Amino acid sequence: DDTPARLQSYWTNSMVVGERRVLSREDCLVYVLRHSAVQHVLETPVWLTDIHYIVLGGAEGPMLRWDEVLLQLQKTHSIAAAYLVFRLLVKYWKSPIPDEVLQSLARRLGKRRVLAAENRIDLSTWFFLEPRSYMWLLRSRFILRDGTGDALRYGVSRYARVFREGTKRFLDRL
């Protein structure tokens, strides 16, 4: 979702730290969360550690504006991913994510989707040594999307892109 408007908002919300301009903590949190969970289906616990440290922030930095985080998560259709990631972080990393944030995400998700996420709040369901099966990835993508429509749209567009790229490679060889 790196549209020109979204990129402009990153710049507008950014901060100068020393001689560098960096994303606001809210933008950084939502971006890393979306990228790790929605795009990469939490391939590694390193993503969760990164998110944990963004939530912690630095002693000298501004407080995380959770209302802004929730607003961005809503706009980017990342409520389900955030709920699951935040629950994992609270359980295993002891991340200081306010109960009000988790409750707000749960209300926006609905009981059925919360239950589906709660059944996956265990590191052993996300990180294991053998390769992930296609069915596991499919199920996980549904859980990490805000709804069936979002998951289906993503799946169809991903499949179409892979098909187009494969067809192009095939035709290039002719």
mmCIF file with all atom_site columns, C-alpha atoms in Angstrom:
data_model
loop_
_atom_site.group_PDB
_atom_site.id
_atom_site.type_symbol
_atom_site.label_atom_id
_atom_site.label_alt_id
_atom_site.label_comp_id
_atom_site.label_asym_id
_atom_site.label_entity_id
_atom_site.label_seq_id
_atom_site.pdbx_PDB_ins_code
_atom_site.Cartn_x
_atom_site.Cartn_y
_atom_site.Cartn_z
_atom_site.occupancy
_atom_site.B_iso_or_equiv
_atom_site.pdbx_formal_charge
_atom_site.auth_seq_id
_atom_site.auth_comp_id
_atom_site.auth_asym_id
_atom_site.auth_atom_id
_atom_site.pdbx_PDB_model_num
ATOM 1   C CA . ASP A 1 1   ? 0.000   0.000   0.000   1.00 0.00 ? 1   ASP A CA 1
ATOM 2   C CA . ASP A 1 2   ? 2.842   2.393   -0.741  1.00 0.00 ? 2   ASP A CA 1
ATOM 3   C CA . THR A 1 3   ? 0.673   4.824   -2.668  1.00 0.00 ? 3   THR A CA 1
ATOM 4   C CA . PRO A 1 4   ? 1.922   8.381   -3.264  1.00 0.00 ? 4   PRO A CA 1
ATOM 5   C CA . ALA A 1 5   ? -0.446  9.626   -0.534  1.00 0.00 ? 5   ALA A CA 1
ATOM 6   C CA . ARG A 1 6   ? 0.830   7.013   1.934   1.00 0.00 ? 6   ARG A CA 1
ATOM 7   C CA . LEU A 1 7   ? 4.463   7.829   1.147   1.00 0.00 ? 7   LEU A CA 1
ATOM 8   C CA . GLN A 1 8   ? 3.716   11.532  1.638   1.00 0.00 ? 8   GLN A CA 1
ATOM 9   C CA . SER A 1 9   ? 2.177   10.786  5.041   1.00 0.00 ? 9   SER A CA 1
ATOM 10  C CA . TYR A 1 10  ? 5.349   8.871   6.039   1.00 0.00 ? 10  TYR A CA 1
ATOM 11  C CA . TRP A 1 11  ? 7.357   11.974  5.189   1.00 0.00 ? 11  TRP A CA 1
ATOM 12  C CA . THR A 1 12  ? 4.934   14.316  6.969   1.00 0.00 ? 12  THR A CA 1
ATOM 13  C CA . ASN A 1 13  ? 4.943   12.169  10.135  1.00 0.00 ? 13  ASN A CA 1
ATOM 14  C CA . SER A 1 14  ? 8.705   11.520  10.086  1.00 0.00 ? 14  SER A CA 1
ATOM 15  C CA . MET A 1 15  ? 11.106  12.909  12.683  1.00 0.00 ? 15  MET A CA 1
ATOM 16  C CA . VAL A 1 16  ? 14.649  14.205  12.540  1.00 0.00 ? 16  VAL A CA 1
ATOM 17  C CA . VAL A 1 17  ? 16.977  12.240  14.813  1.00 0.00 ? 17  VAL A CA 1
ATOM 18  C CA . GLY A 1 18  ? 20.519  13.579  14.778  1.00 0.00 ? 18  GLY A CA 1
ATOM 19  C CA . GLU A 1 19  ? 21.251  14.152  11.107  1.00 0.00 ? 19  GLU A CA 1
ATOM 20  C CA . ARG A 1 20  ? 18.723  11.637  9.784   1.00 0.00 ? 20  ARG A CA 1
ATOM 21  C CA . ARG A 1 21  ? 15.020  11.631  9.099   1.00 0.00 ? 21  ARG A CA 1
ATOM 22  C CA . VAL A 1 22  ? 13.247  8.506   10.379  1.00 0.00 ? 22  VAL A CA 1
ATOM 23  C CA . LEU A 1 23  ? 9.714   7.166   10.313  1.00 0.00 ? 23  LEU A CA 1
ATOM 24  C CA . SER A 1 24  ? 7.515   8.003   13.266  1.00 0.00 ? 24  SER A CA 1
ATOM 25  C CA . ARG A 1 25  ? 7.210   5.109   15.706  1.00 0.00 ? 25  ARG A CA 1
ATOM 26  C CA . GLU A 1 26  ? 3.560   4.663   14.736  1.00 0.00 ? 26  GLU A CA 1
ATOM 27  C CA . ASP A 1 27  ? 4.354   4.452   11.008  1.00 0.00 ? 27  ASP A CA 1
ATOM 28  C CA . CYS A 1 28  ? 7.307   2.167   11.676  1.00 0.00 ? 28  CYS A CA 1
ATOM 29  C CA . LEU A 1 29  ? 5.228   -0.145  13.894  1.00 0.00 ? 29  LEU A CA 1
ATOM 30  C CA . VAL A 1 30  ? 2.375   -0.472  11.410  1.00 0.00 ? 30  VAL A CA 1
ATOM 31  C CA . TYR A 1 31  ? 4.732   -0.867  8.436   1.00 0.00 ? 31  TYR A CA 1
ATOM 32  C CA . VAL A 1 32  ? 6.876   -3.589  10.030  1.00 0.00 ? 32  VAL A CA 1
ATOM 33  C CA . LEU A 1 33  ? 3.804   -5.363  11.420  1.00 0.00 ? 33  LEU A CA 1
ATOM 34  C CA . ARG A 1 34  ? 2.045   -5.388  8.039   1.00 0.00 ? 34  ARG A CA 1
ATOM 35  C CA . HIS A 1 35  ? 5.175   -6.400  6.165   1.00 0.00 ? 35  HIS A CA 1
ATOM 36  C CA . SER A 1 36  ? 6.088   -9.235  8.526   1.00 0.00 ? 36  SER A CA 1
ATOM 37  C CA . ALA A 1 37  ? 2.613   -10.639 9.146   1.00 0.00 ? 37  ALA A CA 1
ATOM 38  C CA . VAL A 1 38  ? 0.602   -9.877  6.035   1.00 0.00 ? 38  VAL A CA 1
ATOM 39  C CA . GLN A 1 39  ? 3.342   -10.095 3.419   1.00 0.00 ? 39  GLN A CA 1
ATOM 40  C CA . HIS A 1 40  ? 5.675   -12.689 4.939   1.00 0.00 ? 40  HIS A CA 1
ATOM 41  C CA . VAL A 1 41  ? 3.311   -14.665 7.227   1.00 0.00 ? 41  VAL A CA 1
ATOM 42  C CA . LEU A 1 42  ? 5.715   -14.254 10.174  1.00 0.00 ? 42  LEU A CA 1
ATOM 43  C CA . GLU A 1 43  ? 8.535   -16.267 8.596   1.00 0.00 ? 43  GLU A CA 1
ATOM 44  C CA . THR A 1 44  ? 10.806  -15.750 11.587  1.00 0.00 ? 44  THR A CA 1
ATOM 45  C CA . PRO A 1 45  ? 10.518  -14.682 15.232  1.00 0.00 ? 45  PRO A CA 1
ATOM 46  C CA . VAL A 1 46  ? 13.038  -11.940 14.403  1.00 0.00 ? 46  VAL A CA 1
ATOM 47  C CA . TRP A 1 47  ? 10.087  -9.938  13.017  1.00 0.00 ? 47  TRP A CA 1
ATOM 48  C CA . LEU A 1 48  ? 8.360   -10.200 16.405  1.00 0.00 ? 48  LEU A CA 1
ATOM 49  C CA . THR A 1 49  ? 11.515  -9.058  18.190  1.00 0.00 ? 49  THR A CA 1
ATOM 50  C CA . ASP A 1 50  ? 11.715  -6.035  15.863  1.00 0.00 ? 50  ASP A CA 1
ATOM 51  C CA . ILE A 1 51  ? 8.091   -5.143  16.606  1.00 0.00 ? 51  ILE A CA 1
ATOM 52  C CA . HIS A 1 52  ? 8.700   -5.649  20.346  1.00 0.00 ? 52  HIS A CA 1
ATOM 53  C CA . TYR A 1 53  ? 11.537  -3.112  20.287  1.00 0.00 ? 53  TYR A CA 1
ATOM 54  C CA . ILE A 1 54  ? 9.490   -0.618  18.281  1.00 0.00 ? 54  ILE A CA 1
ATOM 55  C CA . VAL A 1 55  ? 6.760   -0.902  20.935  1.00 0.00 ? 55  VAL A CA 1
ATOM 56  C CA . LEU A 1 56  ? 9.330   -0.450  23.726  1.00 0.00 ? 56  LEU A CA 1
ATOM 57  C CA . GLY A 1 57  ? 10.889  2.586   22.064  1.00 0.00 ? 57  GLY A CA 1
ATOM 58  C CA . GLY A 1 58  ? 13.680  4.543   23.691  1.00 0.00 ? 58  GLY A CA 1
ATOM 59  C CA . ALA A 1 59  ? 13.627  6.289   27.026  1.00 0.00 ? 59  ALA A CA 1
ATOM 60  C CA . GLU A 1 60  ? 14.162  9.647   25.319  1.00 0.00 ? 60  GLU A CA 1
ATOM 61  C CA . GLY A 1 61  ? 11.641  9.083   22.530  1.00 0.00 ? 61  GLY A CA 1
ATOM 62  C CA . PRO A 1 62  ? 8.008   10.124  22.407  1.00 0.00 ? 62  PRO A CA 1
ATOM 63  C CA . MET A 1 63  ? 5.298   7.828   23.737  1.00 0.00 ? 63  MET A CA 1
ATOM 64  C CA . LEU A 1 64  ? 3.645   5.582   21.192  1.00 0.00 ? 64  LEU A CA 1
ATOM 65  C CA . ARG A 1 65  ? 0.327   7.090   20.116  1.00 0.00 ? 65  ARG A CA 1
ATOM 66  C CA . TRP A 1 66  ? -1.859  3.983   20.171  1.00 0.00 ? 66  TRP A CA 1
ATOM 67  C CA . ASP A 1 67  ? -4.893  5.844   18.813  1.00 0.00 ? 67  ASP A CA 1
ATOM 68  C CA . GLU A 1 68  ? -2.871  6.658   15.687  1.00 0.00 ? 68  GLU A CA 1
ATOM 69  C CA . VAL A 1 69  ? -1.666  3.039   15.445  1.00 0.00 ? 69  VAL A CA 1
ATOM 70  C CA . LEU A 1 70  ? -5.259  1.764   15.630  1.00 0.00 ? 70  LEU A CA 1
ATOM 71  C CA . LEU A 1 71  ? -6.377  4.251   12.986  1.00 0.00 ? 71  LEU A CA 1
ATOM 72  C CA . GLN A 1 72  ? -3.584  3.173   10.608  1.00 0.00 ? 72  GLN A CA 1
ATOM 73  C CA . LEU A 1 73  ? -4.283  -0.508  11.238  1.00 0.00 ? 73  LEU A CA 1
ATOM 74  C CA . GLN A 1 74  ? -7.934  0.084   10.347  1.00 0.00 ? 74  GLN A CA 1
ATOM 75  C CA . LYS A 1 75  ? -7.023  2.016   7.175   1.00 0.00 ? 75  LYS A CA 1
ATOM 76  C CA . THR A 1 76  ? -4.579  -0.655  6.025   1.00 0.00 ? 76  THR A CA 1
ATOM 77  C CA . HIS A 1 77  ? -6.882  -3.592  6.829   1.00 0.00 ? 77  HIS A CA 1
ATOM 78  C CA . SER A 1 78  ? -4.367  -4.984  9.321   1.00 0.00 ? 78  SER A CA 1
ATOM 79  C CA . ILE A 1 79  ? -6.561  -5.479  12.402  1.00 0.00 ? 79  ILE A CA 1
ATOM 80  C CA . ALA A 1 80  ? -6.389  -9.300  12.366  1.00 0.00 ? 80  ALA A CA 1
ATOM 81  C CA . ALA A 1 81  ? -2.625  -9.351  11.856  1.00 0.00 ? 81  ALA A CA 1
ATOM 82  C CA . ALA A 1 82  ? -2.112  -6.798  14.627  1.00 0.00 ? 82  ALA A CA 1
ATOM 83  C CA . TYR A 1 83  ? -4.319  -8.691  17.057  1.00 0.00 ? 83  TYR A CA 1
ATOM 84  C CA . LEU A 1 84  ? -2.453  -11.949 16.544  1.00 0.00 ? 84  LEU A CA 1
ATOM 85  C CA . VAL A 1 85  ? 1.017   -10.347 16.581  1.00 0.00 ? 85  VAL A CA 1
ATOM 86  C CA . PHE A 1 86  ? 0.263   -8.253  19.668  1.00 0.00 ? 86  PHE A CA 1
ATOM 87  C CA . ARG A 1 87  ? -1.125  -11.284 21.518  1.00 0.00 ? 87  ARG A CA 1
ATOM 88  C CA . LEU A 1 88  ? 2.051   -13.253 20.691  1.00 0.00 ? 88  LEU A CA 1
ATOM 89  C CA . LEU A 1 89  ? 4.184   -10.327 21.849  1.00 0.00 ? 89  LEU A CA 1
ATOM 90  C CA . VAL A 1 90  ? 2.321   -9.953  25.147  1.00 0.00 ? 90  VAL A CA 1
ATOM 91  C CA . LYS A 1 91  ? 2.475   -13.683 25.839  1.00 0.00 ? 91  LYS A CA 1
ATOM 92  C CA . TYR A 1 92  ? 6.082   -14.433 24.876  1.00 0.00 ? 92  TYR A CA 1
ATOM 93  C CA . TRP A 1 93  ? 7.967   -11.105 24.851  1.00 0.00 ? 93  TRP A CA 1
ATOM 94  C CA . LYS A 1 94  ? 5.975   -9.438  27.662  1.00 0.00 ? 94  LYS A CA 1
ATOM 95  C CA . SER A 1 95  ? 5.580   -6.398  25.398  1.00 0.00 ? 95  SER A CA 1
ATOM 96  C CA . PRO A 1 96  ? 3.776   -3.451  27.008  1.00 0.00 ? 96  PRO A CA 1
ATOM 97  C CA . ILE A 1 97  ? 0.749   -3.385  24.732  1.00 0.00 ? 97  ILE A CA 1
ATOM 98  C CA . PRO A 1 98  ? -2.191  -1.805  26.553  1.00 0.00 ? 98  PRO A CA 1
ATOM 99  C CA . ASP A 1 99  ? -5.204  -4.027  27.257  1.00 0.00 ? 99  ASP A CA 1
ATOM 100 C CA . GLU A 1 100 ? -7.380  -1.290  25.746  1.00 0.00 ? 100 GLU A CA 1
ATOM 101 C CA . VAL A 1 101 ? -5.568  -1.726  22.408  1.00 0.00 ? 101 VAL A CA 1
ATOM 102 C CA . LEU A 1 102 ? -6.121  -5.496  22.404  1.00 0.00 ? 102 LEU A CA 1
ATOM 103 C CA . GLN A 1 103 ? -9.771  -5.020  23.389  1.00 0.00 ? 103 GLN A CA 1
ATOM 104 C CA . SER A 1 104 ? -10.291 -2.451  20.640  1.00 0.00 ? 104 SER A CA 1
ATOM 105 C CA . LEU A 1 105 ? -8.759  -4.778  18.042  1.00 0.00 ? 105 LEU A CA 1
ATOM 106 C CA . ALA A 1 106 ? -10.893 -7.692  19.314  1.00 0.00 ? 106 ALA A CA 1
ATOM 107 C CA . ARG A 1 107 ? -14.089 -5.614  19.049  1.00 0.00 ? 107 ARG A CA 1
ATOM 108 C CA . ARG A 1 108 ? -13.232 -4.647  15.470  1.00 0.00 ? 108 ARG A CA 1
ATOM 109 C CA . LEU A 1 109 ? -12.491 -8.272  14.546  1.00 0.00 ? 109 LEU A CA 1
ATOM 110 C CA . GLY A 1 110 ? -15.544 -9.924  16.025  1.00 0.00 ? 110 GLY A CA 1
ATOM 111 C CA . LYS A 1 111 ? -15.829 -13.059 18.146  1.00 0.00 ? 111 LYS A CA 1
ATOM 112 C CA . ARG A 1 112 ? -15.318 -15.634 15.385  1.00 0.00 ? 112 ARG A CA 1
ATOM 113 C CA . ARG A 1 113 ? -12.111 -14.078 14.047  1.00 0.00 ? 113 ARG A CA 1
ATOM 114 C CA . VAL A 1 114 ? -10.775 -13.517 17.584  1.00 0.00 ? 114 VAL A CA 1
ATOM 115 C CA . LEU A 1 115 ? -11.373 -17.187 18.356  1.00 0.00 ? 115 LEU A CA 1
ATOM 116 C CA . ALA A 1 116 ? -9.520  -18.217 15.178  1.00 0.00 ? 116 ALA A CA 1
ATOM 117 C CA . ALA A 1 117 ? -6.581  -16.014 16.189  1.00 0.00 ? 117 ALA A CA 1
ATOM 118 C CA . GLU A 1 118 ? -6.617  -17.208 19.804  1.00 0.00 ? 118 GLU A CA 1
ATOM 119 C CA . ASN A 1 119 ? -6.239  -20.792 18.582  1.00 0.00 ? 119 ASN A CA 1
ATOM 120 C CA . ARG A 1 120 ? -2.920  -19.745 16.988  1.00 0.00 ? 120 ARG A CA 1
ATOM 121 C CA . ILE A 1 121 ? -1.379  -17.856 19.952  1.00 0.00 ? 121 ILE A CA 1
ATOM 122 C CA . ASP A 1 122 ? 1.458   -20.327 20.307  1.00 0.00 ? 122 ASP A CA 1
ATOM 123 C CA . LEU A 1 123 ? 4.923   -19.951 18.826  1.00 0.00 ? 123 LEU A CA 1
ATOM 124 C CA . SER A 1 124 ? 4.969   -23.619 17.827  1.00 0.00 ? 124 SER A CA 1
ATOM 125 C CA . THR A 1 125 ? 2.116   -22.966 15.377  1.00 0.00 ? 125 THR A CA 1
ATOM 126 C CA . TRP A 1 126 ? 4.181   -20.317 13.563  1.00 0.00 ? 126 TRP A CA 1
ATOM 127 C CA . PHE A 1 127 ? 7.834   -21.322 13.759  1.00 0.00 ? 127 PHE A CA 1
ATOM 128 C CA . PHE A 1 128 ? 9.081   -24.827 13.010  1.00 0.00 ? 128 PHE A CA 1
ATOM 129 C CA . LEU A 1 129 ? 12.010  -26.438 11.243  1.00 0.00 ? 129 LEU A CA 1
ATOM 130 C CA . GLU A 1 130 ? 10.283  -28.200 8.352   1.00 0.00 ? 130 GLU A CA 1
ATOM 131 C CA . PRO A 1 131 ? 8.995   -26.151 5.404   1.00 0.00 ? 131 PRO A CA 1
ATOM 132 C CA . ARG A 1 132 ? 5.518   -24.701 5.687   1.00 0.00 ? 132 ARG A CA 1
ATOM 133 C CA . SER A 1 133 ? 2.918   -26.482 3.597   1.00 0.00 ? 133 SER A CA 1
ATOM 134 C CA . TYR A 1 134 ? 0.816   -24.653 1.045   1.00 0.00 ? 134 TYR A CA 1
ATOM 135 C CA . MET A 1 135 ? -2.332  -25.392 3.088   1.00 0.00 ? 135 MET A CA 1
ATOM 136 C CA . TRP A 1 136 ? -0.676  -24.023 6.238   1.00 0.00 ? 136 TRP A CA 1
ATOM 137 C CA . LEU A 1 137 ? 0.191   -20.812 4.370   1.00 0.00 ? 137 LEU A CA 1
ATOM 138 C CA . LEU A 1 138 ? -3.331  -20.530 3.003   1.00 0.00 ? 138 LEU A CA 1
ATOM 139 C CA . ARG A 1 139 ? -4.908  -20.998 6.455   1.00 0.00 ? 139 ARG A CA 1
ATOM 140 C CA . SER A 1 140 ? -2.479  -18.538 8.029   1.00 0.00 ? 140 SER A CA 1
ATOM 141 C CA . ARG A 1 141 ? -3.107  -15.910 5.380   1.00 0.00 ? 141 ARG A CA 1
ATOM 142 C CA . PHE A 1 142 ? -6.837  -16.143 6.104   1.00 0.00 ? 142 PHE A CA 1
ATOM 143 C CA . ILE A 1 143 ? -6.201  -15.658 9.827   1.00 0.00 ? 143 ILE A CA 1
ATOM 144 C CA . LEU A 1 144 ? -3.883  -12.689 9.233   1.00 0.00 ? 144 LEU A CA 1
ATOM 145 C CA . ARG A 1 145 ? -6.335  -10.907 6.901   1.00 0.00 ? 145 ARG A CA 1
ATOM 146 C CA . ASP A 1 146 ? -9.197  -8.767  8.160   1.00 0.00 ? 146 ASP A CA 1
ATOM 147 C CA . GLY A 1 147 ? -11.803 -10.812 6.359   1.00 0.00 ? 147 GLY A CA 1
ATOM 148 C CA . THR A 1 148 ? -12.459 -13.517 3.834   1.00 0.00 ? 148 THR A CA 1
ATOM 149 C CA . GLY A 1 149 ? -12.821 -10.910 1.078   1.00 0.00 ? 149 GLY A CA 1
ATOM 150 C CA . ASP A 1 150 ? -9.382  -9.449  1.853   1.00 0.00 ? 150 ASP A CA 1
ATOM 151 C CA . ALA A 1 151 ? -7.829  -12.928 1.870   1.00 0.00 ? 151 ALA A CA 1
ATOM 152 C CA . LEU A 1 152 ? -9.481  -13.924 -1.405  1.00 0.00 ? 152 LEU A CA 1
ATOM 153 C CA . ARG A 1 153 ? -8.544  -10.663 -3.149  1.00 0.00 ? 153 ARG A CA 1
ATOM 154 C CA . TYR A 1 154 ? -4.943  -11.104 -2.031  1.00 0.00 ? 154 TYR A CA 1
ATOM 155 C CA . GLY A 1 155 ? -4.880  -14.770 -3.072  1.00 0.00 ? 155 GLY A CA 1
ATOM 156 C CA . VAL A 1 156 ? -6.327  -14.106 -6.519  1.00 0.00 ? 156 VAL A CA 1
ATOM 157 C CA . SER A 1 157 ? -4.010  -11.159 -7.198  1.00 0.00 ? 157 SER A CA 1
ATOM 158 C CA . ARG A 1 158 ? -0.983  -13.135 -5.967  1.00 0.00 ? 158 ARG A CA 1
ATOM 159 C CA . TYR A 1 159 ? -1.900  -16.152 -8.089  1.00 0.00 ? 159 TYR A CA 1
ATOM 160 C CA . ALA A 1 160 ? -2.500  -13.909 -11.127 1.00 0.00 ? 160 ALA A CA 1
ATOM 161 C CA . ARG A 1 161 ? 0.885   -12.217 -10.660 1.00 0.00 ? 161 ARG A CA 1
ATOM 162 C CA . VAL A 1 162 ? 2.698   -15.559 -10.350 1.00 0.00 ? 162 VAL A CA 1
ATOM 163 C CA . PHE A 1 163 ? 0.837   -16.835 -13.425 1.00 0.00 ? 163 PHE A CA 1
ATOM 164 C CA . ARG A 1 164 ? 1.744   -13.711 -15.443 1.00 0.00 ? 164 ARG A CA 1
ATOM 165 C CA . GLU A 1 165 ? 5.405   -13.910 -14.395 1.00 0.00 ? 165 GLU A CA 1
ATOM 166 C CA . GLY A 1 166 ? 5.564   -17.636 -15.218 1.00 0.00 ? 166 GLY A CA 1
ATOM 167 C CA . THR A 1 167 ? 3.907   -17.092 -18.577 1.00 0.00 ? 167 THR A CA 1
ATOM 168 C CA . LYS A 1 168 ? 6.321   -14.251 -19.383 1.00 0.00 ? 168 LYS A CA 1
ATOM 169 C CA . ARG A 1 169 ? 9.343   -16.420 -18.475 1.00 0.00 ? 169 ARG A CA 1
ATOM 170 C CA . PHE A 1 170 ? 7.959   -19.228 -20.631 1.00 0.00 ? 170 PHE A CA 1
ATOM 171 C CA . LEU A 1 171 ? 7.371   -16.910 -23.593 1.00 0.00 ? 171 LEU A CA 1
ATOM 172 C CA . ASP A 1 172 ? 10.811  -15.325 -23.171 1.00 0.00 ? 172 ASP A CA 1
ATOM 173 C CA . ARG A 1 173 ? 12.376  -18.753 -23.668 1.00 0.00 ? 173 ARG A CA 1
ATOM 174 C CA . LEU A 1 174 ? 10.617  -19.256 -27.020 1.00 0.00 ? 174 LEU A CA 1
#
